[in-house]
PDB file of C-alpha atoms in Angstrom:
ATOM      1  CA  UNK D   1     -62.958 -91.800  89.611  1.00  0.00           C
ATOM      2  CA  UNK D   2     -62.084 -88.092  88.431  1.00  0.00           C
ATOM      3  CA  UNK D   3     -64.085 -85.865  86.170  1.00  0.00           C
ATOM      4  CA  UNK D   4     -61.322 -83.543  84.283  1.00  0.00           C
ATOM      5  CA  UNK D   5     -62.753 -79.826  83.447  1.00  0.00           C
ATOM      6  CA  UNK D   6     -60.276 -77.348  80.986  1.00  0.00           C
ATOM      7  CA  UNK D   7     -61.657 -73.899  80.798  1.00  0.00           C
ATOM      8  CA  UNK D   8     -59.118 -71.752  78.442  1.00  0.00           C
ATOM      9  CA  UNK D   9     -60.124 -68.323  76.862  1.00  0.00           C
ATOM     10  CA  UNK D  10     -60.134 -68.455  73.220  1.00  0.00           C
ATOM     11  CA  UNK D  11     -58.078 -65.022  71.766  1.00  0.00           C
ATOM     12  CA  UNK D  12     -59.004 -63.876  68.795  1.00  0.00           C
ATOM     13  CA  UNK D  13     -59.363 -65.719  66.440  1.00  0.00           C
ATOM     14  CA  UNK D  14     -58.273 -68.857  68.429  1.00  0.00           C
ATOM     15  CA  UNK D  15     -57.159 -70.822  64.562  1.00  0.00           C
ATOM     16  CA  UNK D  16     -54.468 -73.367  66.252  1.00  0.00           C
ATOM     17  CA  UNK D  17     -56.923 -74.601  68.677  1.00  0.00           C
ATOM     18  CA  UNK D  18     -59.481 -74.970  65.385  1.00  0.00           C
ATOM     19  CA  UNK D  19     -57.104 -76.753  63.727  1.00  0.00           C
ATOM     20  CA  UNK D  20     -56.160 -79.075  66.657  1.00  0.00           C
ATOM     21  CA  UNK D  21     -60.342 -79.129  67.170  1.00  0.00           C
ATOM     22  CA  UNK D  22     -60.623 -79.717  63.257  1.00  0.00           C
ATOM     23  CA  UNK D  23     -57.746 -82.041  62.809  1.00  0.00           C
ATOM     24  CA  UNK D  24     -56.582 -79.815  59.713  1.00  0.00           C
ATOM     25  CA  UNK D  25     -53.768 -79.933  61.713  1.00  0.00           C
ATOM     26  CA  UNK D  26     -52.439 -83.983  63.595  1.00  0.00           C
ATOM     27  CA  UNK D  27     -50.899 -83.546  66.897  1.00  0.00           C
ATOM     28  CA  UNK D  28     -48.737 -86.024  67.660  1.00  0.00           C
ATOM     29  CA  UNK D  29     -50.588 -87.388  70.268  1.00  0.00           C
ATOM     30  CA  UNK D  30     -53.479 -88.387  68.374  1.00  0.00           C
ATOM     31  CA  UNK D  31     -53.453 -91.467  66.002  1.00  0.00           C
ATOM     32  CA  UNK D  32     -54.427 -90.115  62.281  1.00  0.00           C
ATOM     33  CA  UNK D  33     -55.416 -93.936  61.578  1.00  0.00           C
ATOM     34  CA  UNK D  34     -58.208 -93.236  64.640  1.00  0.00           C
ATOM     35  CA  UNK D  35     -59.707 -89.798  63.046  1.00  0.00           C
ATOM     36  CA  UNK D  36     -62.846 -90.915  61.671  1.00  0.00           C
ATOM     37  CA  UNK D  37     -63.491 -91.557  64.889  1.00  0.00           C
ATOM     38  CA  UNK D  38     -63.736 -88.360  66.344  1.00  0.00           C
ATOM     39  CA  UNK D  39     -67.396 -86.825  65.343  1.00  0.00           C
ATOM     40  CA  UNK D  40     -68.810 -83.823  65.997  1.00  0.00           C
ATOM     41  CA  UNK D  41     -71.374 -83.455  68.798  1.00  0.00           C
ATOM     42  CA  UNK D  42     -72.971 -80.278  67.347  1.00  0.00           C
ATOM     43  CA  UNK D  43     -74.009 -79.022  63.834  1.00  0.00           C
ATOM     44  CA  UNK D  44     -72.888 -76.344  63.240  1.00  0.00           C
ATOM     45  CA  UNK D  45     -75.629 -73.806  61.359  1.00  0.00           C
ATOM     46  CA  UNK D  46     -76.281 -73.894  57.408  1.00  0.00           C
ATOM     47  CA  UNK D  47     -73.951 -71.991  55.563  1.00  0.00           C
ATOM     48  CA  UNK D  48     -71.137 -72.598  58.535  1.00  0.00           C
ATOM     49  CA  UNK D  49     -68.226 -75.234  57.948  1.00  0.00           C
ATOM     50  CA  UNK D  50     -66.085 -74.184  60.496  1.00  0.00           C
ATOM     51  CA  UNK D  51     -65.356 -73.315  64.657  1.00  0.00           C
ATOM     52  CA  UNK D  52     -63.763 -69.975  63.361  1.00  0.00           C
ATOM     53  CA  UNK D  53     -66.946 -69.043  61.467  1.00  0.00           C
ATOM     54  CA  UNK D  54     -69.173 -69.727  64.034  1.00  0.00           C
ATOM     55  CA  UNK D  55     -67.547 -68.264  66.104  1.00  0.00           C
ATOM     56  CA  UNK D  56     -67.947 -64.767  64.050  1.00  0.00           C
ATOM     57  CA  UNK D  57     -71.179 -65.865  63.295  1.00  0.00           C
ATOM     58  CA  UNK D  58     -72.797 -66.120  67.065  1.00  0.00           C
ATOM     59  CA  UNK D  59     -70.633 -62.731  67.953  1.00  0.00           C
ATOM     60  CA  UNK D  60     -72.150 -60.619  64.913  1.00  0.00           C
ATOM     61  CA  UNK D  61     -75.972 -62.620  65.521  1.00  0.00           C
ATOM     62  CA  UNK D  62     -75.409 -60.897  69.541  1.00  0.00           C
ATOM     63  CA  UNK D  63     -76.182 -57.125  67.767  1.00  0.00           C
ATOM     64  CA  UNK D  64     -72.995 -56.238  69.591  1.00  0.00           C
ATOM     65  CA  UNK D  65     -72.826 -52.408  68.415  1.00  0.00           C
ATOM     66  CA  UNK D  66     -69.022 -51.357  69.495  1.00  0.00           C
ATOM     67  CA  UNK D  67     -65.757 -52.604  67.912  1.00  0.00           C
ATOM     68  CA  UNK D  68     -64.198 -56.411  69.117  1.00  0.00           C
ATOM     69  CA  UNK D  69     -60.360 -56.264  69.483  1.00  0.00           C
ATOM     70  CA  UNK D  70     -58.720 -58.359  67.114  1.00  0.00           C
ATOM     71  CA  UNK D  71     -56.905 -59.786  70.348  1.00  0.00           C
ATOM     72  CA  UNK D  72     -60.486 -60.111  72.665  1.00  0.00           C
ATOM     73  CA  UNK D  73     -61.459 -62.644  74.169  1.00  0.00           C
ATOM     74  CA  UNK D  74     -64.582 -64.233  71.739  1.00  0.00           C
ATOM     75  CA  UNK D  75     -65.142 -67.548  73.326  1.00  0.00           C
ATOM     76  CA  UNK D  76     -63.884 -69.939  75.988  1.00  0.00           C
ATOM     77  CA  UNK D  77     -62.472 -73.417  75.155  1.00  0.00           C
ATOM     78  CA  UNK D  78     -63.827 -75.989  77.237  1.00  0.00           C
ATOM     79  CA  UNK D  79     -62.577 -79.755  77.360  1.00  0.00           C
ATOM     80  CA  UNK D  80     -64.346 -82.589  78.983  1.00  0.00           C
ATOM     81  CA  UNK D  81     -62.688 -85.699  80.259  1.00  0.00           C
ATOM     82  CA  UNK D  82     -62.153 -88.295  82.674  1.00  0.00           C
ATOM     83  CA  UNK D  83     -59.095 -90.157  84.002  1.00  0.00           C
ATOM     84  CA  UNK D  84     -58.120 -92.893  81.576  1.00  0.00           C
ATOM     85  CA  UNK D  85     -59.130 -95.734  83.486  1.00  0.00           C
ATOM     86  CA  UNK D  86     -62.741 -93.650  83.976  1.00  0.00           C
ATOM     87  CA  UNK D  87     -62.921 -93.228  80.198  1.00  0.00           C
ATOM     88  CA  UNK D  88     -62.009 -96.964  79.050  1.00  0.00           C
ATOM     89  CA  UNK D  89     -64.500 -98.420  81.566  1.00  0.00           C
ATOM     90  CA  UNK D  90     -67.381 -96.054  80.004  1.00  0.00           C
ATOM     91  CA  UNK D  91     -66.108 -97.019  76.315  1.00  0.00           C
ATOM     92  CA  UNK D  92     -65.579-100.626  77.395  1.00  0.00           C
ATOM     93  CA  UNK D  93     -69.317-101.321  78.623  1.00  0.00           C
ATOM     94  CA  UNK D  94     -70.541 -99.022  75.495  1.00  0.00           C
ATOM     95  CA  UNK D  95     -71.027 -95.851  77.538  1.00  0.00           C
ATOM     96  CA  UNK D  96     -69.636 -93.366  75.576  1.00  0.00           C
ATOM     97  CA  UNK D  97     -72.923 -91.962  73.567  1.00  0.00           C
ATOM     98  CA  UNK D  98     -74.371 -91.923  76.789  1.00  0.00           C
ATOM     99  CA  UNK D  99     -71.604 -89.627  78.478  1.00  0.00           C
ATOM    100  CA  UNK D 100     -71.387 -87.615  75.162  1.00  0.00           C
ATOM    101  CA  UNK D 101     -74.913 -86.848  75.881  1.00  0.00           C
ATOM    102  CA  UNK D 102     -75.065 -86.045  79.237  1.00  0.00           C
ATOM    103  CA  UNK D 103     -71.840 -83.975  78.624  1.00  0.00           C
ATOM    104  CA  UNK D 104     -73.842 -82.043  75.534  1.00  0.00           C
ATOM    105  CA  UNK D 105     -76.682 -81.738  77.850  1.00  0.00           C
ATOM    106  CA  UNK D 106     -74.745 -80.095  80.890  1.00  0.00           C
ATOM    107  CA  UNK D 107     -72.965 -77.730  78.644  1.00  0.00           C
ATOM    108  CA  UNK D 108     -75.791 -76.404  77.177  1.00  0.00           C
ATOM    109  CA  UNK D 109     -77.681 -76.578  80.923  1.00  0.00           C
ATOM    110  CA  UNK D 110     -74.878 -74.363  82.354  1.00  0.00           C
ATOM    111  CA  UNK D 111     -73.447 -72.009  79.395  1.00  0.00           C
ATOM    112  CA  UNK D 112     -77.484 -71.686  77.443  1.00  0.00           C
ATOM    113  CA  UNK D 113     -77.819 -73.711  75.016  1.00  0.00           C
ATOM    114  CA  UNK D 114     -77.028 -70.875  71.951  1.00  0.00           C
ATOM    115  CA  UNK D 115     -74.344 -69.719  73.610  1.00  0.00           C
ATOM    116  CA  UNK D 116     -72.614 -74.138  72.961  1.00  0.00           C
ATOM    117  CA  UNK D 117     -71.978 -73.481  69.346  1.00  0.00           C
ATOM    118  CA  UNK D 118     -69.302 -76.495  68.558  1.00  0.00           C
ATOM    119  CA  UNK D 119     -68.900 -79.926  70.908  1.00  0.00           C
ATOM    120  CA  UNK D 120     -66.523 -82.619  69.626  1.00  0.00           C
ATOM    121  CA  UNK D 121     -65.246 -85.855  70.339  1.00  0.00           C
ATOM    122  CA  UNK D 122     -61.951 -87.269  70.244  1.00  0.00           C
ATOM    123  CA  UNK D 123     -61.124 -90.585  70.289  1.00  0.00           C
ATOM    124  CA  UNK D 124     -58.004 -90.760  68.541  1.00  0.00           C
ATOM    125  CA  UNK D 125     -56.165 -89.398  71.614  1.00  0.00           C
ATOM    126  CA  UNK D 126     -55.319 -92.162  74.578  1.00  0.00           C
ATOM    127  CA  UNK D 127     -58.042 -90.712  76.129  1.00  0.00           C
ATOM    128  CA  UNK D 128     -61.518 -89.987  74.654  1.00  0.00           C
ATOM    129  CA  UNK D 129     -62.661 -86.542  75.304  1.00  0.00           C
ATOM    130  CA  UNK D 130     -64.893 -83.871  74.380  1.00  0.00           C
ATOM    131  CA  UNK D 131     -63.715 -80.227  73.269  1.00  0.00           C
ATOM    132  CA  UNK D 132     -66.486 -77.594  72.709  1.00  0.00           C
ATOM    133  CA  UNK D 133     -66.818 -73.939  72.368  1.00  0.00           C
ATOM    134  CA  UNK D 134     -68.637 -71.568  74.359  1.00  0.00           C
ATOM    135  CA  UNK D 135     -69.560 -67.878  72.700  1.00  0.00           C
ATOM    136  CA  UNK D 136     -70.808 -66.373  75.978  1.00  0.00           C
ATOM    137  CA  UNK D 137     -73.164 -64.052  74.936  1.00  0.00           C
ATOM    138  CA  UNK D 138     -75.958 -62.414  77.897  1.00  0.00           C
ATOM    139  CA  UNK D 139     -79.227 -59.901  76.935  1.00  0.00           C
ATOM    140  CA  UNK D 140     -78.580 -56.661  76.193  1.00  0.00           C
ATOM    141  CA  UNK D 141     -80.039 -54.456  79.495  1.00  0.00           C
ATOM    142  CA  UNK D 142     -81.699 -51.567  77.732  1.00  0.00           C
ATOM    143  CA  UNK D 143     -81.350 -48.951  80.477  1.00  0.00           C
ATOM    144  CA  UNK D 144     -84.635 -47.098  81.192  1.00  0.00           C
ATOM    145  CA  UNK D 145     -85.322 -43.110  81.132  1.00  0.00           C
ATOM    146  CA  UNK D 146     -87.784 -41.021  82.181  1.00  0.00           C
ATOM    147  CA  UNK D 147     -88.887 -38.912  79.038  1.00  0.00           C
TER     148      UNK D 147
END
């Protein structure tokens, strides 16, 4: 089988993608009767209720002193899946929870655990998949000066 991995820059507050992931709007290709099967794989910190707030909190906590433009890339959207056949096989053999755990583990090792702020399993569409959000923060290097 094949692995499906999509990376997409999230511009501005990325409200449209947040609405899709959080199902505040229901896309035509999703079965509303199956939305209850979707699940959060990474919980938001206390006081944070949605993806947009989580992105903003991550940026605020990074201690960035320069101004962030409204249209600047603030996050990376990651979609993980496989072929319909492979995902159905994983689901039918009871391996979906392990696949989700392995996927979240890979995301956190690849991008840094603190940088992966959200991961949601969608099961209300034809093929199960994970939408993850990464806010890639790098440690600030303080230049050394000779006094």
